[in-house]
PDB file of C-alpha atoms in Angstrom:
ATOM      1  CA  MET A 209      32.631  57.869 -33.544  1.00 40.00           C
ATOM      2  CA  LYS A 210      36.099  55.681 -33.986  1.00 48.00           C
ATOM      3  CA  PRO A 211      37.498  57.561 -36.718  1.00 48.00           C
ATOM      4  CA  TYR A 212      40.889  55.478 -36.989  1.00 55.00           C
ATOM      5  CA  SER A 213      39.790  52.155 -35.467  1.00 66.00           C
ATOM      6  CA  THR A 214      39.388  50.492 -38.884  1.00 79.00           C
ATOM      7  CA  ASN A 215      42.445  51.942 -40.911  1.00 88.00           C
ATOM      8  CA  PRO A 216      40.378  54.215 -43.114  1.00 86.00           C
ATOM      9  CA  ASN A 217      43.526  55.567 -44.784  1.00 91.00           C
ATOM     10  CA  ALA A 218      45.039  52.071 -45.628  1.00 93.00           C
ATOM     11  CA  TYR A 219      48.091  52.980 -43.712  1.00 95.00           C
ATOM     12  CA  ARG A 220      50.972  50.322 -43.346  1.00 96.00           C
ATOM     13  CA  VAL A 221      49.761  48.394 -39.981  1.00 96.00           C
ATOM     14  CA  ILE A 222      52.372  48.349 -37.419  1.00 96.00           C
ATOM     15  CA  LYS A 223      52.183  44.927 -34.955  1.00 96.00           C
ATOM     16  CA  THR A 224      52.618  45.591 -31.428  1.00 95.00           C
ATOM     17  CA  GLU A 225      54.447  42.642 -29.488  1.00 93.00           C
ATOM     18  CA  ARG A 226      54.588  42.280 -25.543  1.00 90.00           C
ATOM     19  CA  ASP A 227      56.315  39.313 -25.525  1.00 89.00           C
ATOM     20  CA  ILE A 228      60.289  39.795 -25.152  1.00 91.00           C
ATOM     21  CA  ASP A 229      61.057  36.277 -26.820  1.00 93.00           C
ATOM     22  CA  LYS A 230      58.688  37.126 -29.738  1.00 95.00           C
ATOM     23  CA  ILE A 231      60.071  40.843 -29.884  1.00 95.00           C
ATOM     24  CA  ASN A 232      63.584  39.507 -30.504  1.00 95.00           C
ATOM     25  CA  ASP A 233      62.147  37.021 -32.702  1.00 96.00           C
ATOM     26  CA  HIS A 234      61.058  39.931 -34.717  1.00 96.00           C
ATOM     27  CA  ALA A 235      64.653  41.718 -34.107  1.00 95.00           C
ATOM     28  CA  LYS A 236      66.280  38.480 -35.830  1.00 94.00           C
ATOM     29  CA  ASN A 237      63.751  39.258 -38.787  1.00 95.00           C
ATOM     30  CA  GLY A 238      65.068  42.851 -39.326  1.00 94.00           C
ATOM     31  CA  PHE A 239      62.071  44.820 -37.375  1.00 96.00           C
ATOM     32  CA  LEU A 240      63.168  47.498 -35.265  1.00 95.00           C
ATOM     33  CA  PRO A 241      61.412  46.860 -31.855  1.00 95.00           C
ATOM     34  CA  VAL A 242      60.425  50.226 -30.511  1.00 95.00           C
ATOM     35  CA  CYS A 243      60.284  49.845 -26.846  1.00 94.00           C
ATOM     36  CA  VAL A 244      57.232  52.064 -24.820  1.00 94.00           C
ATOM     37  CA  ARG A 245      56.566  51.975 -21.305  1.00 91.00           C
ATOM     38  CA  ILE A 246      52.976  50.348 -20.052  1.00 88.00           C
ATOM     39  CA  GLU A 247      51.795  53.251 -17.720  1.00 84.00           C
ATOM     40  CA  PRO A 248      48.104  52.805 -16.916  1.00 80.00           C
ATOM     41  CA  LEU A 249      45.920  56.004 -16.789  1.00 81.00           C
ATOM     42  CA  ILE A 250      43.397  55.114 -14.756  1.00 76.00           C
ATOM     43  CA  LYS A 251      40.915  56.957 -16.125  1.00 75.00           C
ATOM     44  CA  CYS A 252      40.838  54.575 -19.071  1.00 75.00           C
ATOM     45  CA  CYS A 253      40.361  51.395 -16.991  1.00 81.00           C
ATOM     46  CA  PRO A 254      37.027  49.511 -16.886  1.00 82.00           C
ATOM     47  CA  ARG A 255      35.392  48.827 -13.491  1.00 87.00           C
ATOM     48  CA  PHE A 256      34.401  45.505 -11.978  1.00 91.00           C
ATOM     49  CA  MET A 257      31.918  44.117  -9.476  1.00 92.00           C
ATOM     50  CA  LEU A 258      32.386  40.921  -7.495  1.00 95.00           C
ATOM     51  CA  LEU A 259      29.068  39.391  -6.630  1.00 93.00           C
ATOM     52  CA  GLN A 260      28.408  36.377  -4.627  1.00 94.00           C
ATOM     53  CA  ASP A 261      25.467  34.068  -5.439  1.00 93.00           C
ATOM     54  CA  LEU A 262      23.979  33.574  -1.798  1.00 92.00           C
ATOM     55  CA  GLN A 263      22.473  30.350  -2.665  1.00 91.00           C
ATOM     56  CA  THR A 264      24.969  28.358  -4.051  1.00 91.00           C
ATOM     57  CA  LYS A 265      27.999  30.556  -2.910  1.00 91.00           C
ATOM     58  CA  GLU A 266      29.605  30.986  -6.399  1.00 94.00           C
ATOM     59  CA  PHE A 267      31.131  34.086  -7.483  1.00 95.00           C
ATOM     60  CA  VAL A 268      30.356  36.357 -10.218  1.00 92.00           C
ATOM     61  CA  VAL A 269      31.936  39.218 -12.027  1.00 92.00           C
ATOM     62  CA  ILE A 270      30.550  42.417 -13.595  1.00 90.00           C
ATOM     63  CA  LYS A 271      32.318  44.473 -15.748  1.00 87.00           C
ATOM     64  CA  ASP A 272      30.847  48.083 -17.040  1.00 80.00           C
ATOM     65  CA  ASN A 273      32.916  47.223 -20.311  1.00 67.00           C
ATOM     66  CA  GLU A 274      30.493  44.577 -20.888  1.00 70.00           C
ATOM     67  CA  PRO A 275      26.460  44.355 -21.471  1.00 67.00           C
ATOM     68  CA  LEU A 276      25.234  43.944 -18.165  1.00 67.00           C
ATOM     69  CA  PRO A 277      23.546  41.068 -17.474  1.00 67.00           C
ATOM     70  CA  SER A 278      19.866  40.997 -16.673  1.00 73.00           C
ATOM     71  CA  ILE A 279      19.588  39.894 -13.223  1.00 71.00           C
ATOM     72  CA  PRO A 280      16.226  39.445 -11.477  1.00 75.00           C
ATOM     73  CA  ASP A 281      16.041  39.606  -7.804  1.00 80.00           C
ATOM     74  CA  PHE A 282      19.344  41.199  -7.617  1.00 77.00           C
ATOM     75  CA  ASN A 283      19.279  42.022  -3.820  1.00 78.00           C
ATOM     76  CA  GLU A 284      17.716  38.804  -2.824  1.00 86.00           C
ATOM     77  CA  ARG A 285      19.974  36.797  -4.625  1.00 88.00           C
ATOM     78  CA  TYR A 286      23.685  38.441  -4.360  1.00 91.00           C
ATOM     79  CA  LYS A 287      25.873  40.115  -1.827  1.00 91.00           C
ATOM     80  CA  VAL A 288      28.290  42.812  -2.880  1.00 92.00           C
ATOM     81  CA  VAL A 289      31.611  41.426  -2.320  1.00 94.00           C
ATOM     82  CA  ILE A 290      33.584  44.183  -4.256  1.00 95.00           C
ATOM     83  CA  ASN A 291      31.844  47.211  -4.847  1.00 93.00           C
ATOM     84  CA  TRP A 292      32.686  48.975  -8.276  1.00 90.00           C
ATOM     85  CA  ARG A 293      36.676  49.512  -8.870  1.00 89.00           C
ATOM     86  CA  GLU A 294      38.783  49.987 -11.556  1.00 86.00           C
ATOM     87  CA  PHE A 295      40.899  47.074 -13.170  1.00 87.00           C
ATOM     88  CA  TYR A 296      43.556  47.569 -15.934  1.00 82.00           C
ATOM     89  CA  PRO A 297      42.229  45.290 -19.103  1.00 78.00           C
ATOM     90  CA  ILE A 298      45.764  44.073 -19.809  1.00 77.00           C
ATOM     91  CA  LYS A 299      48.257  41.862 -17.787  1.00 76.00           C
ATOM     92  CA  PHE A 300      51.414  42.278 -18.070  1.00 77.00           C
ATOM     93  CA  THR A 301      54.777  40.969 -15.944  1.00 76.00           C
ATOM     94  CA  ILE A 302      57.086  43.849 -17.422  1.00 79.00           C
ATOM     95  CA  PRO A 303      55.699  46.821 -17.879  1.00 85.00           C
ATOM     96  CA  PHE A 304      56.524  47.139 -21.692  1.00 91.00           C
ATOM     97  CA  ALA A 305      55.399  46.827 -25.169  1.00 94.00           C
ATOM     98  CA  ALA A 306      57.230  47.419 -28.451  1.00 95.00           C
ATOM     99  CA  TYR A 307      56.013  48.589 -31.551  1.00 97.00           C
ATOM    100  CA  LEU A 308      57.810  46.461 -34.468  1.00 97.00           C
ATOM    101  CA  ALA A 309      59.353  49.326 -37.200  1.00 96.00           C
ATOM    102  CA  PRO A 310      59.716  47.414 -40.533  1.00 96.00           C
ATOM    103  CA  PRO A 311      63.152  47.599 -41.962  1.00 94.00           C
ATOM    104  CA  ASP A 312      62.027  49.653 -44.583  1.00 96.00           C
ATOM    105  CA  LEU A 313      60.014  52.434 -42.978  1.00 97.00           C
ATOM    106  CA  ALA A 314      60.887  55.678 -44.138  1.00 96.00           C
ATOM    107  CA  ILE A 315      61.080  58.799 -41.829  1.00 97.00           C
ATOM    108  CA  GLY A 316      57.442  60.792 -41.707  1.00 96.00           C
ATOM    109  CA  GLU A 317      55.738  57.843 -43.166  1.00 97.00           C
ATOM    110  CA  GLN A 318      52.497  57.535 -41.401  1.00 96.00           C
ATOM    111  CA  VAL A 319      51.168  54.128 -40.622  1.00 97.00           C
ATOM    112  CA  PHE A 320      48.399  52.756 -38.312  1.00 95.00           C
ATOM    113  CA  LEU A 321      49.116  50.929 -34.913  1.00 96.00           C
ATOM    114  CA  GLU A 322      46.737  47.983 -34.180  1.00 94.00           C
ATOM    115  CA  ASP A 323      47.356  47.593 -30.872  1.00 93.00           C
ATOM    116  CA  VAL A 324      48.384  51.083 -29.002  1.00 92.00           C
ATOM    117  CA  ILE A 325      50.604  50.758 -25.950  1.00 93.00           C
ATOM    118  CA  THR A 326      50.143  54.249 -24.432  1.00 92.00           C
ATOM    119  CA  ASP A 327      46.861  54.731 -22.900  1.00 89.00           C
ATOM    120  CA  HIS A 328      44.476  57.133 -24.729  1.00 87.00           C
ATOM    121  CA  ILE A 329      40.619  58.079 -23.861  1.00 82.00           C
ATOM    122  CA  GLY A 330      38.531  56.476 -26.261  1.00 76.00           C
ATOM    123  CA  MET A 331      34.650  56.616 -25.836  1.00 68.00           C
ATOM    124  CA  ASP A 332      33.283  58.478 -22.572  1.00 60.00           C
ATOM    125  CA  TRP A 333      30.233  57.709 -21.383  1.00 59.00           C
ATOM    126  CA  ASP A 334      28.745  60.156 -19.111  1.00 55.00           C
ATOM    127  CA  ALA A 335      27.682  57.279 -16.948  1.00 56.00           C
ATOM    128  CA  GLY A 336      31.221  56.906 -15.999  1.00 58.00           C
ATOM    129  CA  VAL A 337      32.274  54.377 -18.657  1.00 61.00           C
ATOM    130  CA  VAL A 338      35.361  54.916 -20.253  1.00 67.00           C
ATOM    131  CA  GLN A 339      36.969  53.165 -23.099  1.00 73.00           C
ATOM    132  CA  ARG A 340      40.558  53.157 -24.276  1.00 80.00           C
ATOM    133  CA  VAL A 341      41.690  53.602 -27.906  1.00 86.00           C
ATOM    134  CA  LYS A 342      42.966  50.453 -29.159  1.00 86.00           C
ATOM    135  CA  SER A 343      44.006  51.216 -32.571  1.00 90.00           C
ATOM    136  CA  CYS A 344      45.515  54.487 -33.967  1.00 91.00           C
ATOM    137  CA  GLU A 345      47.231  56.162 -36.631  1.00 93.00           C
ATOM    138  CA  ALA A 346      50.805  57.207 -36.191  1.00 95.00           C
ATOM    139  CA  ILE A 347      53.802  59.044 -37.728  1.00 97.00           C
ATOM    140  CA  TRP A 348      57.450  57.279 -37.731  1.00 97.00           C
ATOM    141  CA  ASN A 349      59.850  60.125 -36.943  1.00 96.00           C
ATOM    142  CA  GLY A 350      63.195  57.858 -37.329  1.00 95.00           C
ATOM    143  CA  LYS A 351      62.774  57.189 -33.435  1.00 93.00           C
ATOM    144  CA  GLU A 352      59.539  56.512 -32.310  1.00 95.00           C
ATOM    145  CA  PHE A 353      56.248  56.584 -33.492  1.00 96.00           C
ATOM    146  CA  LEU A 354      54.065  59.775 -32.549  1.00 95.00           C
ATOM    147  CA  VAL A 355      50.527  58.932 -32.075  1.00 94.00           C
ATOM    148  CA  LYS A 356      47.980  61.036 -33.554  1.00 91.00           C
ATOM    149  CA  TYR A 357      45.456  61.180 -30.703  1.00 86.00           C
ATOM    150  CA  ARG A 358      42.994  63.756 -31.091  1.00 78.00           C
ATOM    151  CA  PRO A 359      40.872  64.014 -28.149  1.00 72.00           C
ATOM    152  CA  ASP A 360      38.223  66.273 -30.009  1.00 69.00           C
ATOM    153  CA  LEU A 361      37.349  62.776 -32.173  1.00 65.00           C
ATOM    154  CA  TYR A 362      38.129  59.820 -29.718  1.00 59.00           C
ATOM    155  CA  GLY A 363      36.963  61.638 -26.560  1.00 52.00           C
ATOM    156  CA  ALA A 364      33.646  61.920 -27.325  1.00 47.00           C
ATOM    157  CA  MET A 365      30.904  61.659 -24.770  1.00 45.00           C
ATOM    158  CA  LEU A 366      27.694  59.775 -25.166  1.00 44.00           C
ATOM    159  CA  MET A 367      25.309  60.611 -23.074  1.00 42.00           C
ATOM    160  CA  GLY A 368      22.962  57.877 -21.727  1.00 38.00           C
TER     161      GLY A 368
ATOM    162  CA  MET B 266      67.983  29.017  10.454  1.00 49.00           C
ATOM    163  CA  PHE B 267      64.203  29.641  10.070  1.00 51.00           C
ATOM    164  CA  LYS B 268      63.224  28.712  13.803  1.00 58.00           C
ATOM    165  CA  ASN B 269      60.579  30.530  14.935  1.00 61.00           C
ATOM    166  CA  ARG B 270      60.356  32.787  11.747  1.00 69.00           C
ATOM    167  CA  LYS B 271      57.257  33.077  11.005  1.00 72.00           C
ATOM    168  CA  ASP B 272      57.478  33.891   7.116  1.00 78.00           C
ATOM    169  CA  LYS B 273      58.371  30.115   6.770  1.00 82.00           C
ATOM    170  CA  ASN B 274      56.523  26.741   7.514  1.00 90.00           C
ATOM    171  CA  THR B 275      58.683  26.228  10.519  1.00 89.00           C
ATOM    172  CA  HIS B 276      55.949  24.301  12.668  1.00 91.00           C
ATOM    173  CA  GLY B 277      54.724  22.263   9.779  1.00 93.00           C
ATOM    174  CA  TYR B 278      51.017  24.001   9.639  1.00 96.00           C
ATOM    175  CA  ARG B 279      48.620  22.940   7.253  1.00 97.00           C
ATOM    176  CA  VAL B 280      49.050  25.048   4.039  1.00 96.00           C
ATOM    177  CA  ILE B 281      46.381  27.627   2.616  1.00 97.00           C
ATOM    178  CA  LYS B 282      46.742  28.098  -1.061  1.00 96.00           C
ATOM    179  CA  THR B 283      45.876  30.671  -3.094  1.00 96.00           C
ATOM    180  CA  ALA B 284      43.366  30.991  -5.856  1.00 95.00           C
ATOM    181  CA  ARG B 285      43.680  33.928  -8.237  1.00 92.00           C
ATOM    182  CA  THR B 286      41.451  33.078 -10.934  1.00 92.00           C
ATOM    183  CA  LEU B 287      37.412  33.532 -10.583  1.00 94.00           C
ATOM    184  CA  ALA B 288      37.306  29.801 -12.342  1.00 94.00           C
ATOM    185  CA  GLN B 289      39.604  28.516  -9.309  1.00 95.00           C
ATOM    186  CA  ILE B 290      38.024  30.175  -6.448  1.00 96.00           C
ATOM    187  CA  ASN B 291      34.417  28.964  -7.404  1.00 96.00           C
ATOM    188  CA  GLU B 292      36.074  25.303  -7.970  1.00 96.00           C
ATOM    189  CA  ALA B 293      37.294  25.493  -4.734  1.00 96.00           C
ATOM    190  CA  VAL B 294      33.821  26.850  -3.460  1.00 96.00           C
ATOM    191  CA  GLY B 295      32.447  23.618  -5.326  1.00 95.00           C
ATOM    192  CA  ALA B 296      34.938  21.636  -3.086  1.00 96.00           C
ATOM    193  CA  GLY B 297      33.642  22.849   0.490  1.00 95.00           C
ATOM    194  CA  TYR B 298      36.228  25.616   0.714  1.00 96.00           C
ATOM    195  CA  THR B 299      35.765  29.055   1.917  1.00 96.00           C
ATOM    196  CA  PRO B 300      37.332  31.448  -0.089  1.00 95.00           C
ATOM    197  CA  ILE B 301      38.408  34.829   1.750  1.00 96.00           C
ATOM    198  CA  ILE B 302      38.583  37.476  -0.678  1.00 96.00           C
ATOM    199  CA  ARG B 303      41.220  40.028  -0.782  1.00 95.00           C
ATOM    200  CA  GLU B 304      41.847  43.086  -3.270  1.00 93.00           C
ATOM    201  CA  ILE B 305      45.088  43.819  -4.612  1.00 90.00           C
ATOM    202  CA  THR B 306      45.949  46.954  -4.337  1.00 85.00           C
ATOM    203  CA  GLU B 307      49.230  48.754  -5.135  1.00 78.00           C
ATOM    204  CA  PRO B 308      51.439  48.713  -1.967  1.00 77.00           C
ATOM    205  CA  ASP B 309      53.161  52.084  -0.791  1.00 75.00           C
ATOM    206  CA  VAL B 310      56.685  51.068  -1.791  1.00 74.00           C
ATOM    207  CA  THR B 311      58.126  49.796  -4.837  1.00 75.00           C
ATOM    208  CA  PHE B 312      59.270  45.725  -5.179  1.00 73.00           C
ATOM    209  CA  THR B 313      60.218  45.663  -8.906  1.00 76.00           C
ATOM    210  CA  TYR B 314      62.447  47.867 -10.776  1.00 79.00           C
ATOM    211  CA  TYR B 315      63.530  47.128 -14.458  1.00 82.00           C
ATOM    212  CA  ARG B 316      65.435  48.735 -17.257  1.00 86.00           C
ATOM    213  CA  VAL B 317      65.306  47.723 -21.040  1.00 90.00           C
ATOM    214  CA  VAL B 318      68.756  47.439 -22.818  1.00 87.00           C
ATOM    215  CA  GLN B 319      69.005  47.047 -26.685  1.00 90.00           C
ATOM    216  CA  ASN B 320      72.045  45.485 -28.550  1.00 90.00           C
ATOM    217  CA  LYS B 321      73.099  47.924 -30.880  1.00 89.00           C
ATOM    218  CA  THR B 322      74.115  45.464 -33.649  1.00 90.00           C
ATOM    219  CA  THR B 323      71.380  42.591 -33.291  1.00 91.00           C
ATOM    220  CA  ARG B 324      68.640  45.429 -32.304  1.00 90.00           C
ATOM    221  CA  GLU B 325      67.467  42.375 -29.895  1.00 93.00           C
ATOM    222  CA  ILE B 326      66.358  43.391 -26.250  1.00 92.00           C
ATOM    223  CA  SER B 327      66.801  42.431 -22.667  1.00 89.00           C
ATOM    224  CA  VAL B 328      65.794  43.651 -19.181  1.00 86.00           C
ATOM    225  CA  ASP B 329      67.816  44.317 -16.523  1.00 77.00           C
ATOM    226  CA  LYS B 330      65.382  43.398 -13.619  1.00 72.00           C
ATOM    227  CA  ASP B 331      68.233  44.518 -10.886  1.00 62.00           C
ATOM    228  CA  ALA B 332      68.658  48.137 -12.423  1.00 53.00           C
ATOM    229  CA  GLU B 333      68.104  50.499  -9.703  1.00 47.00           C
ATOM    230  CA  TYR B 334      70.482  48.945  -7.341  1.00 44.00           C
ATOM    231  CA  GLY B 335      73.427  48.832  -9.782  1.00 45.00           C
ATOM    232  CA  MET B 336      73.611  44.909 -10.657  1.00 41.00           C
ATOM    233  CA  GLY B 337      73.450  45.650 -14.265  1.00 47.00           C
ATOM    234  CA  TRP B 338      75.630  43.183 -15.975  1.00 52.00           C
ATOM    235  CA  PHE B 339      75.781  45.014 -19.244  1.00 54.00           C
ATOM    236  CA  ASP B 340      77.903  47.910 -20.356  1.00 57.00           C
ATOM    237  CA  PRO B 341      75.587  50.720 -21.671  1.00 52.00           C
ATOM    238  CA  ASP B 342      78.144  52.608 -23.336  1.00 58.00           C
ATOM    239  CA  HIS B 343      79.467  49.887 -25.529  1.00 70.00           C
ATOM    240  CA  GLU B 344      77.474  46.891 -26.844  1.00 83.00           C
ATOM    241  CA  TYR B 345      73.792  47.865 -25.604  1.00 83.00           C
ATOM    242  CA  ARG B 346      72.050  50.920 -25.335  1.00 85.00           C
ATOM    243  CA  THR B 347      69.307  51.711 -23.108  1.00 86.00           C
ATOM    244  CA  ALA B 348      65.880  51.525 -24.724  1.00 89.00           C
ATOM    245  CA  LEU B 349      64.117  52.662 -21.221  1.00 90.00           C
ATOM    246  CA  GLY B 350      65.687  53.676 -18.166  1.00 86.00           C
ATOM    247  CA  SER B 351      65.434  52.307 -14.882  1.00 81.00           C
ATOM    248  CA  THR B 352      61.900  52.186 -13.185  1.00 81.00           C
ATOM    249  CA  GLY B 353      59.746  51.158 -10.665  1.00 81.00           C
ATOM    250  CA  TYR B 354      56.341  49.242 -11.535  1.00 80.00           C
ATOM    251  CA  TYR B 355      53.768  46.976  -9.911  1.00 78.00           C
ATOM    252  CA  PRO B 356      53.500  43.839 -11.857  1.00 75.00           C
ATOM    253  CA  LYS B 357      49.451  43.470 -13.208  1.00 76.00           C
ATOM    254  CA  VAL B 358      49.856  39.612 -13.604  1.00 75.00           C
ATOM    255  CA  VAL B 359      45.972  39.052 -12.777  1.00 78.00           C
ATOM    256  CA  GLU B 360      43.221  40.563 -14.518  1.00 76.00           C
ATOM    257  CA  LEU B 361      40.755  41.463 -12.260  1.00 87.00           C
ATOM    258  CA  PRO B 362      42.348  42.862  -8.823  1.00 90.00           C
ATOM    259  CA  PHE B 363      41.336  40.333  -6.195  1.00 94.00           C
ATOM    260  CA  ALA B 364      42.151  36.717  -5.256  1.00 94.00           C
ATOM    261  CA  ALA B 365      41.035  34.458  -2.485  1.00 96.00           C
ATOM    262  CA  TYR B 366      42.516  32.136   0.502  1.00 97.00           C
ATOM    263  CA  LEU B 367      41.246  29.040   0.309  1.00 97.00           C
ATOM    264  CA  VAL B 368      40.229  28.079   3.891  1.00 97.00           C
ATOM    265  CA  PRO B 369      39.442  24.197   4.159  1.00 97.00           C
ATOM    266  CA  PRO B 370      36.126  22.897   5.502  1.00 96.00           C
ATOM    267  CA  ASP B 371      37.747  21.447   8.512  1.00 97.00           C
ATOM    268  CA  ALA B 372      39.402  24.334   9.394  1.00 97.00           C
ATOM    269  CA  GLN B 373      38.927  24.936  13.193  1.00 97.00           C
ATOM    270  CA  PRO B 374      38.750  28.768  14.975  1.00 96.00           C
ATOM    271  CA  GLU B 375      42.095  29.647  16.054  1.00 96.00           C
ATOM    272  CA  GLU B 376      44.147  27.028  13.922  1.00 97.00           C
ATOM    273  CA  MET B 377      47.429  28.199  12.761  1.00 97.00           C
ATOM    274  CA  PHE B 378      48.105  27.858   8.958  1.00 97.00           C
ATOM    275  CA  TYR B 379      50.557  28.598   6.860  1.00 96.00           C
ATOM    276  CA  ALA B 380      49.567  30.997   3.844  1.00 96.00           C
ATOM    277  CA  GLU B 381      52.029  29.978   0.977  1.00 95.00           C
ATOM    278  CA  ASP B 382      51.217  32.660  -1.234  1.00 94.00           C
ATOM    279  CA  LEU B 383      49.942  36.107   0.337  1.00 93.00           C
ATOM    280  CA  ILE B 384      47.720  38.146  -1.440  1.00 93.00           C
ATOM    281  CA  GLU B 385      48.581  41.512   0.609  1.00 91.00           C
ATOM    282  CA  ASP B 386      52.049  43.189  -0.309  1.00 88.00           C
ATOM    283  CA  TYR B 387      54.539  42.950   2.938  1.00 87.00           C
ATOM    284  CA  ILE B 388      57.933  43.794   3.270  1.00 83.00           C
ATOM    285  CA  GLY B 389      59.753  40.909   3.511  1.00 79.00           C
ATOM    286  CA  LEU B 390      63.346  42.113   3.458  1.00 72.00           C
ATOM    287  CA  TYR B 391      65.077  45.889   3.244  1.00 68.00           C
ATOM    288  CA  HIS B 392      68.318  46.340   1.626  1.00 67.00           C
ATOM    289  CA  ASN B 393      70.111  49.144   2.710  1.00 64.00           C
ATOM    290  CA  ARG B 394      70.509  50.676  -0.656  1.00 62.00           C
ATOM    291  CA  GLY B 395      66.702  51.491  -0.551  1.00 62.00           C
ATOM    292  CA  TYR B 396      65.008  48.736  -2.195  1.00 65.00           C
ATOM    293  CA  PHE B 397      62.554  45.862  -0.794  1.00 71.00           C
ATOM    294  CA  ARG B 398      61.461  42.353  -1.493  1.00 76.00           C
ATOM    295  CA  ARG B 399      58.167  41.268  -0.999  1.00 82.00           C
ATOM    296  CA  LEU B 400      56.962  38.809   1.539  1.00 87.00           C
ATOM    297  CA  ASN B 401      55.679  35.324  -0.385  1.00 88.00           C
ATOM    298  CA  GLY B 402      54.235  33.400   2.707  1.00 92.00           C
ATOM    299  CA  CYS B 403      53.110  33.917   6.330  1.00 93.00           C
ATOM    300  CA  GLU B 404      51.579  32.068   9.138  1.00 94.00           C
ATOM    301  CA  ALA B 405      47.927  33.083   9.787  1.00 96.00           C
ATOM    302  CA  LYS B 406      45.386  32.177  12.111  1.00 96.00           C
ATOM    303  CA  TRP B 407      41.836  31.171  11.139  1.00 97.00           C
ATOM    304  CA  ASP B 408      39.302  33.276  13.381  1.00 96.00           C
ATOM    305  CA  GLY B 409      36.122  31.286  12.071  1.00 95.00           C
ATOM    306  CA  LYS B 410      35.451  33.969   9.849  1.00 95.00           C
ATOM    307  CA  ASP B 411      38.768  35.402   8.886  1.00 96.00           C
ATOM    308  CA  LEU B 412      42.303  34.536   7.732  1.00 97.00           C
ATOM    309  CA  ILE B 413      44.623  36.784  10.157  1.00 96.00           C
ATOM    310  CA  ILE B 414      48.323  37.038   8.685  1.00 95.00           C
ATOM    311  CA  GLN B 415      50.596  36.796  11.602  1.00 93.00           C
ATOM    312  CA  TYR B 416      53.251  39.390   9.910  1.00 89.00           C
ATOM    313  CA  GLU B 417      54.828  41.031  12.453  1.00 79.00           C
ATOM    314  CA  LYS B 418      56.427  44.516  11.022  1.00 68.00           C
ATOM    315  CA  GLY B 419      59.873  45.070  11.666  1.00 60.00           C
ATOM    316  CA  ALA B 420      60.203  41.374  13.592  1.00 55.00           C
ATOM    317  CA  LYS B 421      61.009  39.273  10.682  1.00 52.00           C
ATOM    318  CA  MET B 422      61.954  41.657   8.333  1.00 51.00           C
ATOM    319  CA  ALA B 423      65.622  41.084   7.263  1.00 54.00           C
ATOM    320  CA  ILE B 424      67.914  44.073   6.152  1.00 52.00           C
ATOM    321  CA  MET B 425      70.356  43.387   3.573  1.00 53.00           C
ATOM    322  CA  MET B 426      73.863  45.537   3.907  1.00 50.00           C
ATOM    323  CA  GLY B 427      75.816  45.971   0.649  1.00 47.00           C
TER     324      GLY B 427
END
């Protein structure tokens, strides 16, 4: 169900850097930073809920992209402070990141992006849970990486 | 200069801290504070602009945060190229979009405080070129259950001409 997540064609791996100083360190070493905007796609965002333990007064976060804990006596024990809402799972102060193209990359070469910057829908449960694509194959056209995202493969709907 | 401005702690009120992680919030709970949770939502106006430029020779990049209002320091036609054109954005500096004001255990109803790190987005400065600056801090009143930010729209909104 995740056709490209493990680089099955053993293409060269393109790294992603999300820190300006590190991007520039790679530039000094001959890599070409290819900057791409981070534009959150709301449908790719997991959701969370904030609960407060009525006895201890402590707060607990539950995320729908992680296994849900088994909570006995839920209604008696917890108060919902923030009901299910989306959050963007990547922190950023500046909304871009860069793929690091090696100096000998040939136009038309197929590569493997291990940390895709743009948002693409990965797994889609019918319960409303969506995961973003983390890694994907791409083609270098000399200026940018064309992500080979295929909704028919990634946008698989899981029933449950 | 700051007399009677509610965005500065001109009256010397006790300062309300803001916790921006779950661990900080729960630590404050253990110390007796009352956390007032606020959700973080993106504002209607854009506070932050940026443009990314790249040195044509070294390929190093730089961020021009004042790009939108023409204060860029570089010459895009010569040494640099524009890698990403100017755009507005909302920084996502926390993973989970909520934070909490930490009200001390001995707070009295109607007591005035100064919230030094506002969670909500208020306009603190408006520039006549069309951009806004976010308000960082503001006076706030504790009513016994909630912390009421004493923001007065327009009253403290400085307008910069230029």
